[in-house]
Coordinates of C-alpha atoms in Angstrom, one line a residue:
X1 CA 225.7 171.9 71.0
X2 CA 222.5 170.7 72.5
X3 CA 221.9 166.9 72.3
X4 CA 218.1 167.2 72.4
X5 CA 216.6 168.2 69.1
X6 CA 213.1 169.0 68.0
X7 CA 211.8 166.3 65.6
X8 CA 211.0 167.2 62.0
X9 CA 207.2 167.5 61.5
X10 CA 207.3 164.7 58.8
X11 CA 209.0 162.4 61.3
X12 CA 206.4 163.3 64.0
X13 CA 203.5 162.6 61.7
X14 CA 204.8 159.2 60.7
X15 CA 205.4 158.1 64.3
X16 CA 201.9 159.3 65.2
X17 CA 200.4 157.4 62.2
X18 CA 202.2 154.2 63.3
X19 CA 200.2 154.3 66.6
X20 CA 196.9 154.2 64.7
X21 CA 197.9 152.2 61.6
X22 CA 199.4 148.8 62.7
X23 CA 198.6 147.0 59.5
X24 CA 195.8 146.4 56.9
X25 CA 193.4 145.2 59.7
X26 CA 193.7 148.5 61.5
X27 CA 193.1 150.4 58.3
X28 CA 189.9 148.4 57.6
X29 CA 188.8 148.9 61.3
X30 CA 189.2 152.7 61.1
X31 CA 187.5 153.0 57.7
X32 CA 184.5 150.7 58.7
X33 CA 184.1 152.7 61.9
X34 CA 183.9 155.9 59.8
X35 CA 181.3 154.3 57.6
X36 CA 179.2 153.2 60.6
X37 CA 179.5 156.7 62.1
X38 CA 178.2 158.0 58.7
X39 CA 175.0 155.9 59.3
X40 CA 175.9 153.4 56.5
X41 CA 173.6 150.4 56.1
X42 CA 175.7 148.7 53.5
X43 CA 179.5 148.4 53.6
X44 CA 181.8 146.7 51.1
X45 CA 185.4 145.8 51.9
X46 CA 187.9 144.6 49.3
X47 CA 191.5 143.5 49.6
X48 CA 194.4 142.6 47.4
X49 CA 197.5 140.9 48.7
X50 CA 196.1 140.7 52.2
X51 CA 195.5 144.5 52.1
X52 CA 199.2 145.3 51.7
X53 CA 198.7 146.4 48.1
X54 CA 195.1 147.5 48.0
X55 CA 192.2 148.1 50.4
X56 CA 188.8 149.5 49.5
X57 CA 186.0 150.4 51.9
X58 CA 182.8 151.5 50.2
X59 CA 179.6 152.7 52.1
X60 CA 176.2 154.2 51.4
X61 CA 176.4 156.6 54.3
X62 CA 175.9 160.4 54.4
X63 CA 178.9 161.3 52.2
X64 CA 181.0 164.5 52.4
X65 CA 181.0 167.9 50.7
X66 CA 184.2 169.2 49.0
X67 CA 185.2 171.2 52.1
X68 CA 184.6 168.3 54.5
X69 CA 186.5 166.0 52.1
X70 CA 189.6 168.3 52.3
X71 CA 189.4 168.6 56.0
X72 CA 189.0 164.9 56.6
X73 CA 192.6 164.2 55.8
X74 CA 194.0 167.0 58.0
X75 CA 195.2 166.3 61.5
X76 CA 192.7 166.3 64.4
X77 CA 189.7 167.2 62.4
X78 CA 186.4 165.5 63.4
X79 CA 182.7 166.1 63.3
X80 CA 182.2 164.1 66.5
X81 CA 183.3 166.5 69.3
X82 CA 184.0 170.2 69.9
X83 CA 185.7 170.1 73.3
X84 CA 187.2 167.5 75.6
X85 CA 184.1 167.1 77.8
X86 CA 182.2 165.8 74.7
X87 CA 184.2 162.5 75.0
X88 CA 182.1 161.6 77.9
X89 CA 178.8 162.0 76.0
X90 CA 180.1 160.1 73.0
X91 CA 178.2 157.4 71.1
X92 CA 180.2 157.4 67.9
X93 CA 183.3 155.2 67.1
X94 CA 185.6 158.0 66.0
X95 CA 186.3 161.3 67.8
X96 CA 190.1 162.0 67.6
X97 CA 190.2 163.0 63.9
X98 CA 193.3 160.8 63.4
X99 CA 192.1 157.9 61.1
X100 CA 192.2 159.3 57.6
X101 CA 195.0 161.6 58.4
X102 CA 197.2 158.8 59.7
X103 CA 196.3 156.4 56.9
X104 CA 197.0 159.0 54.2
X105 CA 200.5 159.7 55.7
X106 CA 201.7 156.2 55.1
X107 CA 200.0 155.2 51.9
X108 CA 198.4 156.5 48.7
X109 CA 194.8 157.3 49.3
X110 CA 191.9 158.0 46.9
X111 CA 188.6 159.2 48.5
X112 CA 185.4 159.5 46.4
X113 CA 182.4 161.0 48.2
X114 CA 178.8 162.0 47.3
X115 CA 176.6 163.7 49.9
X116 CA 173.5 163.8 47.7
X117 CA 174.3 167.3 46.5
X118 CA 177.8 167.2 45.2
X119 CA 180.4 164.5 44.4
X120 CA 184.2 164.8 44.5
X121 CA 187.4 162.7 44.3
X122 CA 190.5 163.5 46.4
X123 CA 194.0 162.0 45.9
X124 CA 196.5 162.1 48.8
X125 CA 200.1 160.6 48.7
X126 CA 202.2 160.4 51.8
X127 CA 200.0 162.9 53.6
X128 CA 200.1 165.5 50.8
X129 CA 197.0 166.4 48.8
X130 CA 197.7 166.0 45.1
X131 CA 194.4 167.0 43.6
X132 CA 190.6 167.2 44.2
X133 CA 188.1 167.2 41.4
X134 CA 184.4 166.8 40.6
X135 CA 183.7 163.1 40.1
X136 CA 180.1 162.3 39.4
X137 CA 178.8 159.1 41.1
X138 CA 175.3 157.7 41.1
X139 CA 175.1 156.5 44.7
X140 CA 175.4 158.5 47.8
X141 CA 178.2 157.5 50.2
X142 CA 182.0 157.4 50.4
X143 CA 184.6 155.1 48.9
X144 CA 188.1 155.1 50.4
X145 CA 190.9 153.3 48.5
X146 CA 194.2 152.7 50.2
X147 CA 197.2 151.6 48.0
X148 CA 200.7 150.5 48.9
X149 CA 200.5 150.7 52.7
X150 CA 203.8 151.9 54.3
X151 CA 205.3 152.6 50.9
X152 CA 207.2 155.5 52.5
X153 CA 208.0 153.7 55.7
X154 CA 210.0 150.6 54.5
X155 CA 211.0 149.8 58.1
X156 CA 207.3 149.3 59.0
X157 CA 206.4 147.6 55.8
X158 CA 208.9 144.8 56.3
X159 CA 207.2 143.9 59.6
X160 CA 204.0 143.2 57.9
X161 CA 203.2 139.4 57.9
X162 CA 202.4 137.3 54.8
X163 CA 199.4 138.2 52.7
X164 CA 197.6 135.2 54.1
X165 CA 198.1 136.2 57.7
X166 CA 197.2 139.8 57.1
X167 CA 194.1 138.7 55.2
X168 CA 193.1 136.6 58.2
X169 CA 193.5 139.5 60.6
X170 CA 191.2 141.6 58.4
X171 CA 188.7 138.7 58.3
X172 CA 188.6 138.5 62.1
X173 CA 188.0 142.2 62.5
X174 CA 185.2 142.2 59.9
X175 CA 183.7 139.3 61.8
X176 CA 183.5 141.5 64.9
X177 CA 181.7 144.2 62.9
X178 CA 179.3 141.5 61.5
X179 CA 178.5 140.6 65.1
X180 CA 178.2 144.1 66.5
X181 CA 176.2 145.5 63.6
X182 CA 173.8 142.8 62.4
X183 CA 171.5 145.4 60.9
X184 CA 174.2 146.4 58.5
X185 CA 174.9 144.5 55.3
X186 CA 178.6 143.6 54.8
X187 CA 180.5 142.2 51.8
X188 CA 184.1 141.1 52.1
X189 CA 186.2 140.3 49.1
X190 CA 189.8 139.2 48.8
X191 CA 191.7 138.9 45.5
X192 CA 188.4 138.6 43.7
X193 CA 186.9 135.9 46.0
X194 CA 183.8 136.7 48.1
X195 CA 184.4 135.7 51.7
X196 CA 181.3 137.2 53.2
X197 CA 178.1 138.5 51.6
X198 CA 176.0 139.0 54.7
X199 CA 172.6 140.7 54.4
X200 CA 171.0 142.6 57.2
X201 CA 169.9 140.1 59.8
X202 CA 169.8 139.4 63.6
X203 CA 172.5 138.8 66.1
X204 CA 171.5 135.1 66.3
X205 CA 172.0 134.6 62.6
X206 CA 175.3 136.4 62.6
X207 CA 176.5 134.3 65.6
X208 CA 175.6 131.1 63.6
X209 CA 177.5 132.5 60.6
X210 CA 180.7 133.2 62.6
X211 CA 180.5 130.2 64.9
X212 CA 178.8 127.5 62.9
X213 CA 180.2 124.8 65.2
X214 CA 178.1 126.0 68.2
X215 CA 174.7 124.3 68.2
X216 CA 173.6 125.2 71.7
X217 CA 173.4 128.9 72.7
X218 CA 171.1 131.3 74.4
X219 CA 170.5 135.1 74.6
X220 CA 171.3 136.9 77.8
X221 CA 169.9 140.2 79.0
X222 CA 171.1 141.9 82.2
X223 CA 171.1 145.4 83.5
X224 CA 174.3 146.4 81.7
X225 CA 175.0 143.4 79.5
X226 CA 173.3 141.5 76.7
X227 CA 174.3 139.1 74.0
X228 CA 174.7 135.4 73.3
X229 CA 176.6 132.7 75.2
X230 CA 177.1 129.0 74.4
X231 CA 176.2 126.1 76.6
X232 CA 179.2 124.6 78.6
X233 CA 179.3 121.8 76.1
X234 CA 180.7 124.1 73.4
X235 CA 184.1 125.6 74.0
X236 CA 187.5 126.3 72.6
X237 CA 190.9 125.6 74.2
X238 CA 191.6 129.4 74.2
X239 CA 189.5 132.5 74.4
X240 CA 189.2 133.3 70.7
X241 CA 185.4 132.5 70.9
X242 CA 184.9 135.3 73.5
X243 CA 184.2 138.7 72.1
X244 CA 183.3 141.8 74.1
X245 CA 181.8 145.1 72.9
X246 CA 181.4 148.4 74.9
X247 CA 179.0 150.8 73.2
X248 CA 179.3 148.4 70.2
X249 CA 183.1 149.0 70.2
X250 CA 185.2 145.9 70.3
X251 CA 187.4 145.9 73.4
X252 CA 190.1 143.6 74.9
X253 CA 190.0 143.4 78.7
X254 CA 191.5 140.5 80.7
X255 CA 189.0 141.1 83.5
X256 CA 186.1 140.7 81.2
X257 CA 187.4 137.3 80.1
X258 CA 187.8 136.3 83.7
X259 CA 184.5 137.6 84.9
X260 CA 182.6 136.0 82.0
X261 CA 184.0 132.5 82.7
X262 CA 183.4 133.0 86.5
X263 CA 179.8 133.1 85.6
X264 CA 180.0 129.5 84.3
X265 CA 181.2 128.2 87.6
X266 CA 184.5 127.3 89.3
X267 CA 184.7 123.8 87.7
X268 CA 185.0 125.2 84.2
X269 CA 188.2 124.0 82.6
X270 CA 187.8 125.2 79.0
X271 CA 186.6 128.5 77.4
X272 CA 183.0 128.8 76.3
X273 CA 181.8 131.0 73.5
X274 CA 180.3 134.4 74.2
X275 CA 179.4 137.6 72.4
X276 CA 178.7 140.2 75.0
X277 CA 177.6 143.8 74.6
X278 CA 178.1 146.2 77.5
X279 CA 175.8 149.2 77.2
X280 CA 175.9 152.0 79.7
X281 CA 175.8 155.8 79.5
X282 CA 179.1 157.3 78.0
X283 CA 179.9 159.2 81.1
X284 CA 180.5 155.9 82.9
X285 CA 183.1 154.6 80.5
X286 CA 186.4 156.2 79.2
X287 CA 187.3 155.1 75.7
X288 CA 190.2 157.4 75.3
X289 CA 192.9 155.1 76.9
X290 CA 194.3 153.3 73.9
X291 CA 195.7 154.5 70.6
X292 CA 193.5 152.0 68.7
X293 CA 190.6 152.4 71.2
X294 CA 190.8 148.6 72.1
X295 CA 190.8 149.2 75.8
X296 CA 188.3 151.1 78.0
X297 CA 188.0 152.0 81.7
X298 CA 184.8 151.8 83.7
X299 CA 183.9 154.2 86.5
X300 CA 182.3 151.4 88.5
X301 CA 183.8 148.1 87.2
X302 CA 182.3 146.0 90.1
X303 CA 178.8 146.9 89.0
X304 CA 179.5 145.7 85.4
X305 CA 181.4 142.6 86.5
X306 CA 178.7 141.5 89.0
X307 CA 176.0 142.0 86.4
X308 CA 177.9 139.8 83.9
X309 CA 178.3 137.0 86.4
X310 CA 174.7 137.2 87.6
X311 CA 173.3 137.4 84.0
X312 CA 175.4 134.5 82.7
X313 CA 174.5 132.2 85.6
X314 CA 170.8 132.9 85.2
X315 CA 171.0 132.1 81.5
X316 CA 172.8 128.8 82.1
X317 CA 169.8 127.4 83.9
X318 CA 168.4 126.8 80.4
X319 CA 171.0 124.2 79.8
X320 CA 170.3 121.0 81.7
X321 CA 172.8 118.7 79.9
X322 CA 175.7 119.6 82.1
X323 CA 175.8 120.4 85.8
X324 CA 177.4 123.6 86.7
X325 CA 179.0 124.2 90.1
X326 CA 179.1 127.8 91.2
X327 CA 180.3 129.6 94.3
X328 CA 177.9 131.5 96.6
X329 CA 180.6 134.0 97.4
X330 CA 179.9 137.6 96.5
X331 CA 182.1 138.7 93.6
X332 CA 184.1 141.8 94.1
X333 CA 187.1 143.1 92.2
X334 CA 189.7 144.9 94.3
X335 CA 192.3 145.3 91.5
X336 CA 191.7 145.8 87.8
X337 CA 194.4 143.3 86.9
X338 CA 194.7 139.7 88.2
X339 CA 197.8 138.5 89.9
X340 CA 199.0 135.2 88.5
X341 CA 201.5 133.0 90.4
X342 CA 204.9 132.7 88.6
X343 CA 205.8 129.1 88.8
X344 CA 209.5 129.7 88.3
X345 CA 209.4 132.3 91.1
X346 CA 207.7 129.8 93.5
X347 CA 210.2 127.0 92.6
X348 CA 213.1 129.4 93.3
X349 CA 211.6 130.0 96.8
X350 CA 211.4 126.3 97.8
X351 CA 214.0 125.6 100.5
X352 CA 217.1 123.8 99.3
X353 CA 216.6 121.0 101.8
X354 CA 213.0 120.4 100.7
X355 CA 212.4 116.7 101.3
X356 CA 210.6 115.9 98.1
X357 CA 212.5 116.4 94.8
X358 CA 210.2 116.4 91.8
X359 CA 212.9 116.5 89.0
X360 CA 216.0 114.5 88.5
X361 CA 218.2 113.3 85.7
X362 CA 217.3 109.7 85.0
X363 CA 219.9 109.2 82.3
X364 CA 222.7 109.7 84.9
X365 CA 221.1 107.5 87.6
X366 CA 220.9 104.2 85.7
X367 CA 217.7 103.4 87.7
X368 CA 216.3 99.9 88.1
X369 CA 213.0 98.9 89.5
X370 CA 213.4 96.7 92.6
X371 CA 210.7 94.2 93.6
X372 CA 207.1 94.8 92.7
X373 CA 205.3 98.1 92.1
X374 CA 202.4 99.4 94.2
X375 CA 199.4 101.2 92.6
X376 CA 198.0 104.1 94.7
X377 CA 194.4 105.3 94.3
X378 CA 194.3 104.2 90.7
X379 CA 196.4 107.2 89.9
X380 CA 200.1 106.7 90.9
X381 CA 202.7 104.0 90.8
X382 CA 205.1 103.6 93.7
X383 CA 208.3 101.7 93.3
X384 CA 211.7 101.2 95.0
X385 CA 215.1 101.7 93.4
X386 CA 218.7 101.7 94.6
X387 CA 218.7 105.3 96.0
X388 CA 215.1 105.7 97.1
X389 CA 211.4 105.6 96.6
X390 CA 209.7 107.0 93.5
X391 CA 206.1 107.8 92.8
X392 CA 205.0 108.1 89.1
X393 CA 201.9 109.6 87.6
X394 CA 201.0 106.7 85.2
X395 CA 198.5 108.7 83.1
X396 CA 201.1 111.4 82.4
X397 CA 203.8 108.8 81.8
X398 CA 201.7 106.8 79.3
X399 CA 200.7 110.1 77.5
X400 CA 204.4 111.0 77.1
X401 CA 205.3 107.6 75.6
X402 CA 202.5 107.8 73.1
X403 CA 203.5 111.4 72.3
X404 CA 207.1 110.3 71.6
X405 CA 205.9 107.3 69.5
X406 CA 203.6 109.6 67.4
X407 CA 206.4 112.2 66.9
X408 CA 208.6 109.4 65.6
X409 CA 205.9 108.4 63.1
X410 CA 205.4 111.9 62.0
X411 CA 209.2 112.3 61.4
X412 CA 209.1 109.2 59.2
X413 CA 206.4 108.2 56.6
X414 CA 202.9 108.7 58.0
X415 CA 200.5 105.8 57.5
X416 CA 197.3 107.2 56.2
X417 CA 193.7 106.0 56.8
X418 CA 191.3 106.7 54.0
X419 CA 187.8 107.4 55.3
X420 CA 185.1 105.5 53.5
X421 CA 182.7 108.4 54.3
X422 CA 184.4 111.8 54.3
X423 CA 183.9 113.8 57.5
X424 CA 182.5 117.4 56.9
X425 CA 183.1 120.0 59.6
X426 CA 181.6 123.5 59.5
X427 CA 184.0 126.4 60.1
X428 CA 183.9 130.2 60.0
X429 CA 185.9 132.1 57.4
X430 CA 188.9 132.8 59.6
X431 CA 189.4 129.1 60.3
X432 CA 188.9 128.3 56.6
X433 CA 191.6 130.8 55.8
X434 CA 194.0 129.2 58.3
X435 CA 193.3 125.7 56.7
X436 CA 194.0 127.1 53.3
X437 CA 197.3 128.6 54.5
X438 CA 198.3 125.2 56.1
X439 CA 196.9 122.8 53.5
X440 CA 200.4 121.6 52.5
X441 CA 201.4 121.1 56.1
X442 CA 198.2 119.0 56.7
X443 CA 199.0 116.8 53.7
X444 CA 202.6 116.3 54.9
X445 CA 201.3 114.9 58.2
X446 CA 198.6 112.6 56.7
X447 CA 195.5 114.8 56.4
X448 CA 193.8 115.0 53.0
X449 CA 191.3 117.9 53.3
X450 CA 189.1 119.7 50.8
X451 CA 188.2 123.3 51.6
X452 CA 184.7 124.4 50.6
X453 CA 182.7 127.6 51.0
X454 CA 181.7 127.1 54.7
X455 CA 183.2 123.7 55.6
X456 CA 186.2 121.3 55.4
X457 CA 185.8 117.8 54.1
X458 CA 188.3 115.4 55.6
X459 CA 189.1 112.5 53.2
X460 CA 192.0 110.8 55.0
X461 CA 193.8 111.1 58.4
X462 CA 196.9 109.7 60.1
X463 CA 196.3 106.1 61.1
X464 CA 196.9 106.8 64.7
X465 CA 194.0 109.2 65.0
X466 CA 190.5 107.7 65.6
X467 CA 187.9 108.8 63.1
X468 CA 185.7 109.7 66.1
X469 CA 188.3 112.2 67.2
X470 CA 189.1 113.8 63.8
X471 CA 186.8 116.8 64.1
X472 CA 188.1 117.7 67.6
X473 CA 191.8 117.3 66.5
X474 CA 191.3 119.4 63.3
X475 CA 189.4 122.1 65.2
X476 CA 192.1 122.3 67.9
X477 CA 194.9 122.4 65.4
X478 CA 193.3 125.3 63.5
X479 CA 192.6 127.0 66.9
X480 CA 196.3 126.8 67.8
X481 CA 197.3 128.4 64.5
X482 CA 195.2 131.6 64.8
X483 CA 198.4 133.4 65.9
X484 CA 201.0 133.9 63.2
X485 CA 204.6 132.6 63.1
X486 CA 204.0 128.8 63.8
X487 CA 206.0 126.4 61.6
X488 CA 205.3 122.8 60.4
X489 CA 207.4 121.7 63.3
X490 CA 204.8 123.2 65.6
X491 CA 201.9 121.4 63.7
X492 CA 203.7 118.1 64.2
X493 CA 203.8 118.6 68.0
X494 CA 200.2 119.8 68.0
X495 CA 199.0 116.6 66.2
X496 CA 201.1 114.4 68.5
X497 CA 199.7 116.2 71.5
X498 CA 196.1 115.7 70.4
X499 CA 196.6 112.1 69.3
X500 CA 198.1 111.0 72.7
X501 CA 194.9 111.9 74.5
X502 CA 194.1 108.2 74.1
X503 CA 196.5 107.5 77.0
X504 CA 195.1 105.6 80.0
X505 CA 193.2 107.9 82.2
X506 CA 193.5 108.6 85.9
X507 CA 191.2 106.1 87.6
X508 CA 191.8 103.4 85.1
X509 CA 192.3 100.0 86.8
X510 CA 195.8 99.3 85.6
X511 CA 197.4 96.0 86.6
X512 CA 200.7 95.8 88.5
X513 CA 202.4 94.1 85.6
X514 CA 201.2 96.8 83.2
X515 CA 202.4 99.5 85.6
X516 CA 205.8 97.9 86.0
X517 CA 206.3 97.6 82.2
X518 CA 205.2 101.3 81.9
X519 CA 207.7 102.4 84.6
X520 CA 210.5 100.4 82.9
X521 CA 209.8 101.9 79.5
X522 CA 209.8 105.4 80.9
X523 CA 213.1 104.8 82.7
X524 CA 214.6 103.2 79.6
X525 CA 213.7 106.3 77.5
X526 CA 214.9 108.7 80.1
X527 CA 211.6 110.7 80.3
X528 CA 211.0 113.1 83.2
X529 CA 208.0 115.2 82.2
X530 CA 204.7 114.8 80.4
X531 CA 204.2 116.5 76.9
X532 CA 203.1 119.7 78.7
X533 CA 206.1 119.9 81.0
X534 CA 204.6 118.6 84.2
X535 CA 206.9 116.2 86.2
X536 CA 206.3 112.5 86.0
X537 CA 208.1 111.6 89.2
X538 CA 208.2 112.5 92.9
X539 CA 211.4 111.2 94.7
X540 CA 212.2 110.5 98.3
X541 CA 215.8 109.3 98.9
X542 CA 216.6 106.8 101.7
X543 CA 219.0 109.3 103.1
X544 CA 216.1 111.8 103.5
X545 CA 214.0 109.1 105.1
X546 CA 216.8 108.3 107.6
X547 CA 217.2 111.9 108.3
X548 CA 213.5 112.5 108.8
X549 CA 213.3 109.6 111.3
X550 CA 216.5 110.7 113.0
X551 CA 218.4 107.5 112.2
X552 CA 221.5 109.5 111.1

């Protein structure tokens, strides 16, 4: 008997649907793109239970006839292309004819559509059409309702996140549509609450709506790229404030992130904000390289990348508050993907007899500081012990001690500082959603926050956080929690990490007595790394010294 079997058509269809439908956010993405392709100027999105129970996307686009409505849920049916070559002259979002078909196979779908001449309602359950009937509606357009996502694929349904996380993912995708289509009105509702009610406006107004924390930004206009970038003074610790569109289609491309930041200069250490639109003839870009169309390929990537760098650098001249250092070297990309050095690989390649040992086990050594310490370049502390000479990074050491002290406080009862004047911080909807999810965790660790329509009011904070640092700490905590799966334990470490930034800085004129006490405290606690895993010590043994000078 043959081991290889042809899969059942039902199994094939569910597997194919899984490539397109990853969760509620991808359903919303596909349906909104269909609405935009239908030339809709007003789109309403509604969720229940994060979209797991109910999703509705309503538009005022062209609408469909009865025949088109029936065809729309069939496999590989589309009005966008007729043959393969049409992909390279494409300006629409959709073209594969998979969206409605895939969605209807893993849910219960009701589609109501009015094309100005006729109006019908279609019901599909698990990919099978149950009925179609005349259904008079006043407004022209299409309404798609998706119920019980993955009801017939329980293995997929159990991998959906909580309603709060799924809602946030939808919010973030709707925000991308808000930015890429400012001329279209959008409404987003979740469990009866209106999250966005954005009338038709400009890109600048939408940018301020999504990123209210950015107060300095400018438009950019190049040969292939246009959009908005922030001044270097406004940034995030990650790249969530950088969004790229190709032909108004949201894309994810590591090289675009790298090239964009290269335009800010080589001294940039954080990640500025940017909403960039790359616009070029369809024949120069391939959008058919990803199941969800989140990746693209350019026929001449160097031309695009060079234009981004040049355009960003020219625009930054408008900001005079911060000096930017840039390289005069011509930018050229030889490979599409960057090669990052693997630290573990490098460490494994260091010769066994390497003279400097950066890590060691303090607890086993019973170290004691002999004589006085020496401060080197206001950065390092050199001291002698029984078995050799040690050099310690005093900023990293002080940071680790503060980190441990704050963690201890967070594990016990947190002392709270009530603010006489509450601090109000503006946030976009996705951040407000995260704050709402984590409100109990914030309270547990000493934050009393009040979430309002477009901001968070901070009423009290842990006593070890300076009021002047509260906004930055809160913003970075929320930024860290954009990805799902983090626990209160992670929040504890994030708070400690942000709070220990008050450690003495490199260049601080530390005294020898302060340095010696710091060294003794680090040795007493058996600490070997900073909170981020970097080593605190460099060690040179007397045996190695003798060997180097050929005394043994």
